[in-house]
Coordinates of C-alpha atoms in Angstrom, one line a residue:
M1257 CA 0.0 4.7 21.3
S1258 CA -2.4 7.4 20.4
T1259 CA -4.8 6.8 17.6
V1260 CA -7.7 8.7 16.0
S1261 CA -11.0 7.9 17.5
D1262 CA -13.5 6.6 15.0
L1263 CA -16.2 8.6 16.8
A1264 CA -14.3 11.9 16.9
G1265 CA -15.9 15.0 15.3
L1266 CA -19.3 13.5 14.9
A1267 CA -21.2 16.6 16.1
P1268 CA -23.1 18.3 13.3
R1269 CA -21.0 20.7 11.3
W1270 CA -23.2 23.6 10.2
D1271 CA -21.7 25.6 7.4
D1272 CA -22.8 29.1 6.4
A1273 CA -25.1 27.8 3.7
H1274 CA -27.0 25.6 6.1
A1275 CA -27.3 28.5 8.6
R1276 CA -28.8 30.7 5.9
R1277 CA -31.3 28.0 4.9
V1278 CA -32.4 27.7 8.6
V1279 CA -32.9 31.4 8.9
A1280 CA -34.7 31.7 5.6
L1281 CA -37.0 28.8 6.5
R1282 CA -37.8 30.5 9.8
V1283 CA -38.6 33.8 8.1
L1284 CA -40.8 32.2 5.4
S1285 CA -42.7 30.0 7.9
S1286 CA -43.3 33.0 10.2
F1287 CA -44.7 35.1 7.3
A1288 CA -46.9 32.2 6.3
M1289 CA -48.3 31.8 9.9
G1290 CA -48.8 35.6 10.1
S1291 CA -50.7 35.6 6.9
L1292 CA -52.8 32.7 8.2
V1293 CA -53.6 34.6 11.4
L1294 CA -54.8 37.6 9.4
A1295 CA -57.0 35.4 7.2
L1296 CA -58.8 33.7 10.1
P1297 CA -61.4 35.8 11.9
S1298 CA -61.3 33.5 14.9
F1299 CA -58.2 35.4 16.1
D1300 CA -60.0 38.8 16.1
P1301 CA -59.5 41.2 17.8
N1302 CA -55.9 40.4 18.6
R1303 CA -54.9 38.9 15.3
W1304 CA -53.1 42.1 14.2
W1305 CA -50.7 41.9 17.2
L1306 CA -50.1 38.2 16.7
A1307 CA -49.5 38.7 13.0
A1308 CA -47.1 41.5 13.8
V1309 CA -45.1 39.3 16.1
L1310 CA -44.9 36.5 13.5
M1311 CA -44.2 38.7 10.5
V1312 CA -41.9 41.3 12.1
G1313 CA -40.5 40.0 15.4
V1314 CA -39.5 36.5 14.3
P1315 CA -37.7 37.6 11.1
I1316 CA -35.8 40.4 12.9
S1317 CA -34.7 38.2 15.7
S1318 CA -33.7 35.4 13.4
S1319 CA -31.7 37.8 11.2
V1320 CA -29.9 39.4 14.2
I1321 CA -28.9 35.9 15.5
Y1322 CA -27.6 34.8 12.1
L1323 CA -25.4 37.9 11.9
T1324 CA -24.1 37.8 15.4
T1325 CA -23.8 34.0 16.2
D1326 CA -21.4 31.3 15.4
R1327 CA -22.8 29.3 12.5
T1328 CA -22.7 26.0 14.5
R1329 CA -25.1 27.5 17.1
V1330 CA -27.5 29.3 14.7
L1331 CA -30.2 26.6 14.8
T1332 CA -30.3 26.3 18.6
R1333 CA -30.4 30.0 19.2
V1334 CA -33.0 30.8 16.5
T1335 CA -35.2 28.0 17.9
I1336 CA -34.9 29.5 21.4
A1337 CA -35.8 32.9 20.1
D1338 CA -38.8 31.5 18.4
A1339 CA -39.8 29.7 21.6
V1340 CA -39.6 33.1 23.4
W1341 CA -42.0 34.6 20.8
V1342 CA -44.4 31.7 21.3
S1343 CA -44.3 32.2 25.0
I1344 CA -45.0 35.9 24.6
A1345 CA -47.9 35.1 22.3
V1346 CA -49.4 32.7 24.9
V1347 CA -49.1 35.4 27.6
F1348 CA -50.8 38.1 25.6
F1349 CA -53.1 35.9 23.4
P1350 CA -54.4 33.1 25.6
A1351 CA -56.9 32.1 22.9
I1352 CA -54.1 30.3 21.0
Y1353 CA -53.0 28.3 24.0
L1354 CA -53.5 24.9 22.4
E1355 CA -52.0 26.0 19.0
A1356 CA -49.0 27.4 20.8
L1357 CA -48.5 24.1 22.7
L1358 CA -48.3 22.2 19.3
I1359 CA -45.8 24.9 18.0
G1360 CA -43.8 24.4 21.2
L1361 CA -43.5 20.7 20.6
A1362 CA -42.4 21.3 17.0
L1363 CA -39.7 23.7 18.2
L1364 CA -38.4 21.2 20.7
A1365 CA -38.4 18.5 18.0
S1366 CA -36.3 20.8 15.7
V1367 CA -33.4 20.9 18.2
A1368 CA -33.8 17.4 19.5
S1369 CA -30.9 16.1 17.5
E1370 CA -28.6 18.9 18.6
S1371 CA -27.7 18.2 22.2
H1372 CA -29.3 17.7 25.6
R1373 CA -28.3 21.3 26.5
A1374 CA -30.1 22.8 23.6
L1375 CA -33.2 20.7 24.2
L1376 CA -33.2 21.6 27.9
A1377 CA -32.8 25.4 27.2
T1378 CA -35.6 25.4 24.6
A1379 CA -37.9 23.3 26.8
T1380 CA -37.4 25.6 29.8
V1381 CA -38.3 28.7 27.8
V1382 CA -41.4 27.1 26.3
L1383 CA -42.6 25.7 29.7
A1384 CA -42.0 29.1 31.3
G1385 CA -44.2 30.8 28.7
F1386 CA -47.0 28.4 29.0
V1387 CA -47.0 28.5 32.8
A1388 CA -46.9 32.3 32.8
G1389 CA -49.8 32.5 30.3
G1390 CA -51.8 30.0 32.3
V1391 CA -51.3 31.7 35.6
I1392 CA -52.2 35.1 34.2
H1393 CA -55.2 34.2 32.1
Q1394 CA -56.2 30.7 33.3
P1395 CA -57.7 29.6 29.9
V1396 CA -60.0 26.7 29.7
Q1397 CA -58.4 23.4 30.8
W1398 CA -55.0 25.1 30.7
L1399 CA -53.7 22.8 33.5
R1400 CA -54.7 19.7 31.7
L1401 CA -53.1 20.9 28.5
L1402 CA -49.9 21.8 30.4
A1403 CA -49.9 18.4 32.0
V1404 CA -50.2 16.6 28.7
F1405 CA -47.4 18.8 27.3
T1406 CA -45.1 18.0 30.3
L1407 CA -45.8 14.3 30.0
L1408 CA -44.9 14.3 26.3
L1409 CA -41.5 15.9 27.0
P1410 CA -39.8 12.6 28.3
L1411 CA -41.1 10.8 25.2
L1412 CA -39.7 13.5 23.0
V1413 CA -36.3 13.3 24.8
F1414 CA -36.3 9.5 24.3
V1415 CA -37.1 9.8 20.6
A1416 CA -34.5 12.5 20.3
N1417 CA -31.9 10.2 21.9
V1418 CA -32.8 7.3 19.6
Q1419 CA -32.6 9.6 16.6
R1420 CA -29.3 11.1 17.8
D1421 CA -27.7 7.7 18.5
R1422 CA -28.8 6.4 15.1
A1423 CA -27.4 9.5 13.4
R1424 CA -24.1 9.1 15.4
Q1425 CA -23.8 5.4 14.5
H1426 CA -24.5 6.2 10.8
R1427 CA -21.8 9.0 10.8
A1428 CA -19.4 6.6 12.6
R1429 CA -20.0 3.9 9.9
M1430 CA -19.6 6.5 7.1
R1431 CA -16.4 7.8 8.7
H1432 CA -15.1 4.3 9.3
R1433 CA -15.8 3.5 5.7
A1434 CA -14.1 6.7 4.5
E1435 CA -11.0 6.0 6.6
H1436 CA -10.7 2.2 6.3
D1437 CA -9.9 -0.2 3.6
G1438 CA -12.8 -2.4 2.6
L1439 CA -10.7 -5.5 1.8
T1440 CA -8.4 -5.7 4.8
G1441 CA -10.2 -3.6 7.4
L1442 CA -7.0 -1.5 8.0
R1443 CA -6.9 2.2 7.8
N1444 CA -6.7 3.6 4.4
R1445 CA -4.6 6.6 3.2
A1446 CA -7.1 9.2 4.6
G1447 CA -7.3 7.4 8.0
F1448 CA -3.5 7.2 8.2
A1449 CA -3.2 10.9 7.4
D1450 CA -5.3 11.6 10.5
V1451 CA -3.0 9.5 12.6
L1452 CA 0.0 11.5 11.4
V1453 CA -1.8 14.8 12.2
T1454 CA -3.1 13.9 15.6
T1455 CA -0.1 12.0 16.9
P1456 CA 3.2 13.8 16.5
F1457 CA 6.8 12.4 16.9
L1458 CA 6.0 9.3 14.8
S1459 CA 8.4 7.7 12.3
V1460 CA 6.8 6.3 9.1
I1461 CA 7.5 3.0 7.4
A1462 CA 6.4 2.4 3.8
V1463 CA 6.0 -1.2 2.7
D1464 CA 5.7 -2.4 -0.9
L1465 CA 5.3 -6.1 -1.6
D1466 CA 7.8 -7.6 -4.1
G1467 CA 6.3 -9.8 -6.8
F1468 CA 2.7 -9.2 -5.9
K1469 CA 1.7 -8.2 -9.4
D1470 CA 3.1 -11.4 -10.9
I1471 CA 1.0 -13.5 -8.5
N1472 CA -2.1 -11.3 -9.0
D1473 CA -1.8 -11.6 -12.8
T1474 CA -1.1 -15.3 -12.8
L1475 CA -3.3 -16.7 -10.1
G1476 CA -6.1 -14.1 -10.5
H1477 CA -7.4 -11.1 -8.5
E1478 CA -9.2 -13.3 -6.0
A1479 CA -6.0 -15.0 -5.0
G1480 CA -4.3 -11.6 -4.9
D1481 CA -7.0 -10.3 -2.5
E1482 CA -6.7 -13.4 -0.4
L1483 CA -2.9 -12.9 -0.2
L1484 CA -3.4 -9.2 0.9
V1485 CA -5.9 -10.2 3.6
V1486 CA -3.5 -12.9 5.0
L1487 CA -0.5 -10.5 4.9
A1488 CA -2.6 -7.7 6.5
K1489 CA -3.3 -10.0 9.5
R1490 CA 0.3 -10.9 9.7
L1491 CA 1.5 -7.3 9.6
E1492 CA -1.0 -6.4 12.3
R1493 CA 0.4 -9.0 14.6
A1494 CA 4.0 -7.9 13.7
V1495 CA 3.2 -4.2 14.5
G1496 CA 1.0 -5.0 17.5
H1497 CA 0.6 -2.1 20.0
R1498 CA 3.8 -0.4 18.8
G1499 CA 2.2 1.4 15.9
V1500 CA -0.7 2.0 13.5
L1501 CA -0.9 0.0 10.3
A1502 CA -2.7 1.2 7.1
R1503 CA -3.1 0.0 3.6
A1504 CA -2.1 2.8 1.3
G1505 CA -3.5 1.1 -1.8
G1506 CA -2.7 -1.9 -4.0
D1507 CA 0.1 -3.8 -2.5
E1508 CA 1.4 -0.9 -0.4
F1509 CA 1.2 -0.5 3.4
T1510 CA 2.2 2.2 5.7
I1511 CA 3.0 2.1 9.4
A1512 CA 3.3 5.0 12.0
V1513 CA 5.5 4.0 14.9
F1514 CA 7.4 5.7 17.7
V1515 CA 11.1 6.4 16.9
D1516 CA 12.4 3.9 19.5
D1517 CA 10.5 1.0 17.9
V1518 CA 10.9 1.7 14.3
D1519 CA 13.8 -0.6 13.4
L1520 CA 12.4 -3.5 15.5
V1521 CA 9.0 -3.1 13.8
A1522 CA 10.5 -2.9 10.3
N1523 CA 12.5 -6.1 10.8
D1524 CA 9.4 -7.9 12.2
V1525 CA 7.3 -6.7 9.2
L1526 CA 9.9 -7.9 6.7
Q1527 CA 10.1 -11.3 8.2
A1528 CA 6.3 -11.6 8.3
C1529 CA 6.1 -10.8 4.6
R1530 CA 8.8 -13.3 3.6
R1531 CA 7.0 -16.3 5.2
R1532 CA 5.3 -18.5 2.6
V1533 CA 1.5 -18.2 2.1
A1534 CA -0.7 -21.1 1.0
L1535 CA -3.2 -20.0 -1.7
A1536 CA -5.5 -22.9 -2.6
D1537 CA -3.1 -25.5 -4.0
V1538 CA -0.2 -23.1 -4.4
D1539 CA 2.4 -22.0 -1.9
V1540 CA 3.6 -18.5 -2.8
S1541 CA 6.7 -16.7 -1.6
I1542 CA 6.7 -12.9 -1.6
G1543 CA 9.2 -10.4 -0.4
A1544 CA 9.0 -6.8 0.6
S1545 CA 10.8 -3.5 0.3
L1546 CA 10.6 -1.1 3.3
G1547 CA 11.5 2.5 3.5
I1548 CA 11.9 4.3 6.9
A1549 CA 11.6 8.0 7.5
A1550 CA 12.5 9.0 11.1
A1551 CA 10.6 11.7 12.9
V1552 CA 12.4 15.0 12.7
A1553 CA 11.5 18.3 14.4
G1554 CA 9.8 20.6 11.9
V1555 CA 8.9 17.9 9.4
D1556 CA 5.2 17.1 9.2
G1557 CA 3.5 13.8 8.6
T1558 CA 3.0 14.4 4.9
E1559 CA 6.7 15.0 4.3
L1560 CA 7.6 12.0 6.4
L1561 CA 5.3 9.8 4.3
R1562 CA 6.9 11.1 1.1
R1563 CA 10.4 10.4 2.5
A1564 CA 9.4 6.9 3.5
D1565 CA 8.1 6.3 0.0
L1566 CA 11.3 7.4 -1.6
A1567 CA 13.3 5.2 0.8
M1568 CA 11.1 2.3 -0.1
Y1569 CA 11.6 2.8 -3.8
E1570 CA 15.4 2.9 -3.1
A1571 CA 15.1 -0.4 -1.3
K1572 CA 13.0 -1.9 -4.2
H1573 CA 15.7 -0.9 -6.7
N1574 CA 18.3 -2.6 -4.6
Q1575 CA 16.5 -6.0 -4.5
G1576 CA 14.4 -5.3 -1.4
G1577 CA 15.1 -5.1 2.2
I1578 CA 15.1 -2.0 4.4
R1579 CA 16.3 1.5 3.6
H1580 CA 16.4 4.6 5.8
W1581 CA 15.7 8.0 4.1
T1582 CA 18.8 10.1 3.7
D1583 CA 19.6 13.2 1.7
S1584 CA 21.1 10.9 -1.0
T1585 CA 17.7 9.2 -1.3
R1586 CA 16.3 12.4 -2.8
S1587 CA 19.0 12.5 -5.5
A1588 CA 18.6 8.8 -6.3
S1589 CA 14.9 9.2 -6.7
R1590 CA 15.4 12.1 -9.1
T1591 CA 17.7 10.0 -11.2
R1592 CA 15.0 7.2 -11.3
V1593 CA 12.4 9.7 -12.5
E1594 CA 14.8 10.9 -15.2
L1595 CA 15.5 7.3 -16.3
S1596 CA 11.8 6.4 -16.4
G1597 CA 11.4 8.8 -19.3
E1598 CA 14.3 7.3 -21.2
V1599 CA 13.6 3.6 -21.1
E1600 CA 11.6 3.6 -24.4
Q1601 CA 14.3 5.5 -26.2
A1602 CA 16.9 3.1 -24.8
F1603 CA 15.1 0.2 -26.6
E1604 CA 15.0 2.2 -29.8
D1605 CA 18.7 3.1 -29.6
G1606 CA 19.9 -0.4 -28.6
Q1607 CA 21.3 0.7 -25.3
F1608 CA 20.4 -2.6 -23.5
R1609 CA 22.8 -5.4 -24.0
L1610 CA 24.3 -8.5 -22.4
F1611 CA 27.8 -8.7 -20.9
F1612 CA 29.1 -12.2 -20.6
Q1613 CA 31.1 -13.6 -17.6
P1614 CA 33.0 -16.9 -18.3
I1615 CA 32.3 -20.0 -16.2
V1616 CA 35.2 -22.5 -16.2
D1617 CA 35.7 -26.2 -15.3
I1618 CA 37.4 -26.3 -11.9
D1619 CA 39.8 -29.1 -13.0
T1620 CA 40.9 -27.8 -16.4
G1621 CA 40.3 -24.1 -16.2
V1622 CA 38.7 -24.2 -19.7
V1623 CA 35.5 -22.2 -20.3
V1624 CA 32.5 -24.4 -20.5
D1625 CA 29.7 -21.8 -20.0
V1626 CA 29.1 -18.1 -19.8
E1627 CA 26.5 -16.1 -17.9
G1628 CA 24.7 -13.3 -19.8
L1629 CA 24.3 -10.3 -17.5
L1630 CA 21.9 -7.6 -18.6
R1631 CA 23.2 -4.0 -18.6
W1632 CA 22.0 -0.6 -19.8
E1633 CA 24.7 1.5 -21.5
H1634 CA 23.3 4.8 -20.5
P1635 CA 24.9 7.8 -22.3
T1636 CA 25.0 9.9 -19.1
H1637 CA 25.0 7.6 -16.1
G1638 CA 27.2 4.9 -17.6
L1639 CA 26.7 1.2 -17.2
L1640 CA 23.6 0.4 -15.1
S1641 CA 22.7 -2.9 -13.5
P1642 CA 19.2 -4.4 -13.8
A1643 CA 18.2 -3.2 -10.3
A1644 CA 18.2 0.4 -11.8
F1645 CA 15.9 -0.2 -14.7
L1646 CA 14.0 -3.5 -14.7
E1647 CA 11.1 -2.1 -12.7
L1648 CA 10.9 0.8 -15.2
V1649 CA 10.8 -1.7 -18.1
E1650 CA 7.9 -3.5 -16.3
A1651 CA 6.1 -0.2 -15.8
I1652 CA 5.9 0.5 -19.5
G1653 CA 4.9 -3.1 -20.4
R1654 CA 8.1 -4.0 -22.1
R1655 CA 9.2 -7.1 -20.1
A1656 CA 8.4 -9.5 -22.9
T1657 CA 10.5 -7.3 -25.2
M1658 CA 13.4 -7.4 -22.8
D1659 CA 13.2 -11.2 -22.6
R1660 CA 13.4 -11.5 -26.4
L1661 CA 16.4 -9.1 -26.4
V1662 CA 18.1 -11.3 -23.8
F1663 CA 17.4 -14.5 -25.7
N1664 CA 18.5 -13.1 -29.0
E1665 CA 21.9 -11.9 -27.6
A1666 CA 22.4 -15.1 -25.7
A1667 CA 21.7 -17.2 -28.8
A1668 CA 24.0 -15.0 -30.9
L1669 CA 26.8 -15.6 -28.5
V1670 CA 26.6 -19.4 -28.4
A1671 CA 26.3 -19.4 -32.2
A1672 CA 29.7 -17.6 -32.4
V1673 CA 31.6 -19.9 -30.0
P1674 CA 32.6 -23.5 -30.0
E1675 CA 29.8 -26.0 -29.4
S1676 CA 31.2 -27.2 -26.1
V1677 CA 30.3 -23.8 -24.6
G1678 CA 26.8 -23.0 -23.4
V1679 CA 25.2 -19.8 -22.1
S1680 CA 23.1 -19.0 -19.0
V1681 CA 20.6 -16.2 -18.7
N1682 CA 18.7 -14.9 -15.7
I1683 CA 14.9 -14.9 -15.8
S1684 CA 12.8 -12.9 -13.3
A1685 CA 9.7 -14.3 -11.5
G1686 CA 7.5 -12.1 -13.7
S1687 CA 8.9 -13.6 -16.9
L1688 CA 8.6 -17.1 -15.4
M1689 CA 4.9 -16.5 -15.0
R1690 CA 4.4 -16.0 -18.8
S1691 CA 3.4 -19.2 -20.5
S1692 CA 4.7 -17.8 -23.8
L1693 CA 8.3 -17.7 -22.5
P1694 CA 9.3 -21.1 -24.0
V1695 CA 8.0 -20.1 -27.4
A1696 CA 9.9 -16.8 -27.3
L1697 CA 13.2 -18.7 -26.4
E1698 CA 12.6 -21.3 -29.1
A1699 CA 12.2 -18.6 -31.7
S1700 CA 15.5 -17.0 -30.8
L1701 CA 17.3 -20.4 -30.9
V1702 CA 15.8 -21.2 -34.3
D1703 CA 16.8 -17.8 -35.7
H1704 CA 20.5 -18.4 -34.7
G1705 CA 20.6 -22.1 -35.4
V1706 CA 21.4 -23.0 -31.8
S1707 CA 20.2 -26.1 -29.9
A1708 CA 18.3 -25.8 -26.7
E1709 CA 20.8 -28.0 -24.8
R1710 CA 23.3 -25.2 -24.9
V1711 CA 21.1 -22.8 -23.0
T1712 CA 20.5 -22.7 -19.2
I1713 CA 17.8 -20.6 -17.5
E1714 CA 18.8 -19.3 -14.1
I1715 CA 16.1 -18.5 -11.5
I1716 CA 16.5 -17.3 -8.0
E1717 CA 15.6 -19.9 -5.4
D1718 CA 12.6 -18.0 -4.0
E1719 CA 11.0 -17.7 -7.4
M1720 CA 10.1 -21.4 -7.5
I1721 CA 6.8 -20.4 -6.0
G1722 CA 4.8 -23.6 -6.2
E1723 CA 4.5 -27.0 -7.8
Q1724 CA 1.0 -26.2 -9.3
S1725 CA 1.8 -22.7 -10.5
T1726 CA 2.3 -21.3 -14.0
A1727 CA 6.0 -21.1 -13.2
R1728 CA 6.3 -24.9 -12.7
T1729 CA 4.5 -25.4 -16.1
V1730 CA 7.0 -23.0 -17.8
L1731 CA 10.0 -24.8 -16.2
T1732 CA 8.6 -28.2 -17.2
D1733 CA 8.1 -27.0 -20.8
L1734 CA 11.7 -25.5 -20.9
G1735 CA 13.1 -28.8 -19.5
A1736 CA 11.2 -30.7 -22.2
M1737 CA 12.9 -28.6 -24.8
G1738 CA 16.3 -29.6 -23.4
V1739 CA 17.0 -26.2 -21.7
G1740 CA 18.9 -26.5 -18.5
I1741 CA 17.4 -25.0 -15.3
A1742 CA 19.8 -23.6 -12.7
I1743 CA 18.9 -22.4 -9.2
D1744 CA 20.8 -19.2 -8.6
D1745 CA 22.0 -17.9 -5.2
F1746 CA 21.2 -21.4 -3.7
G1747 CA 21.3 -21.4 0.0
T1748 CA 19.8 -18.0 0.6
G1749 CA 16.1 -18.8 -0.1
H1750 CA 13.4 -21.2 1.0
S1751 CA 13.3 -23.9 -1.6
S1752 CA 12.5 -27.4 -0.5
L1753 CA 14.3 -30.6 -1.5
S1754 CA 11.0 -31.9 -3.0
R1755 CA 11.2 -29.1 -5.6
L1756 CA 14.7 -30.2 -6.6
R1757 CA 13.3 -33.7 -7.1
H1758 CA 10.2 -32.8 -9.0
L1759 CA 11.3 -29.8 -11.1
P1760 CA 13.6 -30.2 -14.1
V1761 CA 16.6 -28.6 -12.2
T1762 CA 20.0 -29.4 -13.8
A1763 CA 22.4 -27.1 -11.8
L1764 CA 22.9 -25.4 -8.5
K1765 CA 24.8 -22.2 -8.2
I1766 CA 26.1 -21.7 -4.6
D1767 CA 25.6 -18.1 -3.5
R1768 CA 28.7 -15.9 -3.5
S1769 CA 28.2 -15.0 0.2
F1770 CA 29.1 -18.5 1.2
V1771 CA 31.8 -19.2 -1.4
S1772 CA 33.8 -16.1 -0.5
G1773 CA 33.8 -17.2 3.1
V1774 CA 35.5 -20.6 2.5
V1775 CA 38.9 -19.0 3.0
S1776 CA 38.3 -17.9 6.6
N1777 CA 34.9 -19.1 7.9
D1778 CA 34.3 -22.7 9.0
D1779 CA 30.5 -22.3 8.8
D1780 CA 30.6 -21.0 5.2
R1781 CA 32.9 -23.8 4.3
A1782 CA 30.6 -26.4 5.8
I1783 CA 27.6 -24.9 3.9
V1784 CA 29.4 -25.0 0.6
R1785 CA 30.5 -28.6 1.2
A1786 CA 26.9 -29.6 2.1
V1787 CA 25.4 -28.0 -1.0
A1788 CA 28.1 -29.5 -3.2
D1789 CA 27.5 -33.0 -1.8
L1790 CA 23.7 -32.5 -2.3
G1791 CA 24.2 -31.5 -5.9
A1792 CA 26.5 -34.5 -6.5
A1793 CA 23.9 -36.8 -4.9
L1794 CA 21.2 -35.5 -7.2
D1795 CA 23.5 -35.6 -10.2
L1796 CA 23.4 -31.8 -10.7
V1797 CA 26.1 -29.5 -11.9
V1798 CA 27.4 -27.5 -9.0
V1799 CA 28.8 -24.0 -9.7
A1800 CA 30.6 -21.9 -7.1
E1801 CA 29.8 -18.2 -7.7
G1802 CA 31.9 -15.3 -6.3
V1803 CA 35.4 -16.8 -6.8
E1804 CA 37.0 -13.4 -6.6
S1805 CA 40.6 -14.7 -6.2
L1806 CA 42.6 -17.9 -6.9
R1807 CA 42.9 -18.4 -3.2
V1808 CA 39.1 -19.3 -3.1
R1809 CA 39.6 -21.9 -5.8
D1810 CA 42.6 -23.3 -4.0
E1811 CA 40.7 -23.5 -0.7
L1812 CA 37.9 -25.4 -2.4
I1813 CA 40.4 -27.9 -3.8
H1814 CA 42.4 -28.1 -0.6
H1815 CA 39.4 -29.0 1.5
A1816 CA 38.2 -31.5 -1.1
I1817 CA 34.9 -29.6 -1.7
R1818 CA 33.7 -31.0 -4.9
V1819 CA 32.2 -28.3 -7.2
D1820 CA 32.2 -28.7 -11.0
R1821 CA 32.5 -25.1 -12.1
I1822 CA 33.6 -21.8 -10.7
Q1823 CA 32.7 -18.2 -11.7
G1824 CA 33.8 -14.8 -10.5
Y1825 CA 36.2 -11.9 -11.1
G1826 CA 39.1 -14.1 -10.1
I1827 CA 38.4 -16.0 -13.3
A1828 CA 37.3 -13.1 -15.6
P1829 CA 35.0 -10.1 -15.3
P1830 CA 31.8 -9.7 -17.4
M1831 CA 32.7 -8.5 -20.9
P1832 CA 31.0 -7.3 -24.1
M1833 CA 30.1 -10.0 -26.7
D1834 CA 33.1 -9.5 -29.0
E1835 CA 35.6 -9.7 -26.2
A1836 CA 33.7 -12.7 -24.7
V1837 CA 33.8 -14.6 -28.0
A1838 CA 37.6 -14.0 -28.3
F1839 CA 38.2 -15.0 -24.7
I1840 CA 36.1 -18.2 -25.0
T1841 CA 37.5 -19.3 -28.3
R1842 CA 41.1 -18.9 -27.1
S1843 CA 40.4 -20.9 -24.0
V1844 CA 38.6 -23.8 -25.8
E1845 CA 40.9 -24.0 -28.8
T1846 CA 44.1 -24.0 -26.8
K1847 CA 42.7 -26.6 -24.3
H1848 CA 44.7 -24.7 -21.7
P1849 CA 43.4 -22.9 -18.6
T1850 CA 42.3 -19.3 -19.1
R1851 CA 45.0 -16.7 -18.8
V1852 CA 43.8 -15.6 -15.4
L1853 CA 44.0 -19.1 -13.9
A1854 CA 47.3 -20.0 -15.5

């Protein structure tokens, strides 16, 4: 797997402005030295020639080099040209031999951080000039001066190497900091972009954690950071040598991986995210939504990343999991963008409402409960499920408003039907994290004159995130009010039996994927029986969801699988409030099974 080297591109990058500054400095310093030579009579009678070299030769050569040389090489070549002028001055004006030696050392120091090649070239020119001047004129102690100069060169090289190494390490640290996330140590968005540019034929996976914001808001940012660090390490192990992992920001990660490994890596990452994480005294469960964009000829890394993001959002709006980018993803994303601008208006126009699906006693067929299912009656797109809009509601900060709407409609329904019938409503993990939720529910019940015992809160199994969490406190408060607590989709999550014992759970709803399989699948039948027996042993109401035909009900009875209630399209579909009230009233008052079961 090719990656971007953290030390790549560390050579100095001289731009045009820097090159101009170098040349200007050379010209000004040469004019200053020429003026000094003219002002000092000790240089007489050759000071006019030396001044001419400094004030004319150096500026001209520097300007020519600037105009004809690549900007990255201007400093080296200008310094070599100056060294040539110094050597010429030594040859023709031996009286300045000592001064020239010092100038030579300064010139060597100026290119010491460039490269060994530049240092060697300049040193060769300077030494050649001093040797030539000494041989021709043999000034006083010229051999000793030359020997001292030669002995100083290794020291200069050593110092130059130290300086260059420090500069390189500093640039490496700065680049690492610029391309890596400070919290997790993973590449950041900029570092990931380099990978996509330098390593073609990669597929991209976009990962977004589900429920992270609720944990971060409830347990605090320190706990959120700790969770990100733990998950980053897990994801690194899951990806391994098969790809490059980066943190794009917040609770989003990106992965570049070769095409052949993309599905395996995505599944490993999803499983790594779903495993519980211990944070202080709380065990949290978190999911993930993954989007995959496969490498395609002619599609660059930026476009792949955009496609992966779109696929990830598609997965998020379909309750998580993995989605591949397709042409339809683009259309779905455009629809979501349109909906995001219409959510606020939907609240004002009353487009959000509950539809109610009856739940009947398996023995009598009489309605004993209804489940309120939230829908958006969109004027253009028709009836939309929560997966299409709940995240948009959260984004504008209206989740509490939505909870109050759900509670009000649920309370209005039970106020209009016989007292033997209750109502169940679904509550998300985010709502469960708000300590004010019981207060909001109680207000709705008081407004409609409904007792709390007729209301059941349904939560998904994986949203019971810890016995010391805010969620547990909210559930305990609801139980103290008399509100029922039902675990929805039971059997598909990771809840422990201890939670069923310690939390105020009153009902289990067996997931429809198992219930629908009792007709033909022995394993599903065994699972439904086990859950039903567990519920009976714990004195919980057991509801079988997904009864899509009477045959499912008959199979449950035939195999003596004891469930208390059944729900599904085989009983009745979800219906608006007025139809639900009529349906429920007819069922209860006649004391006969519903028309569908009869």
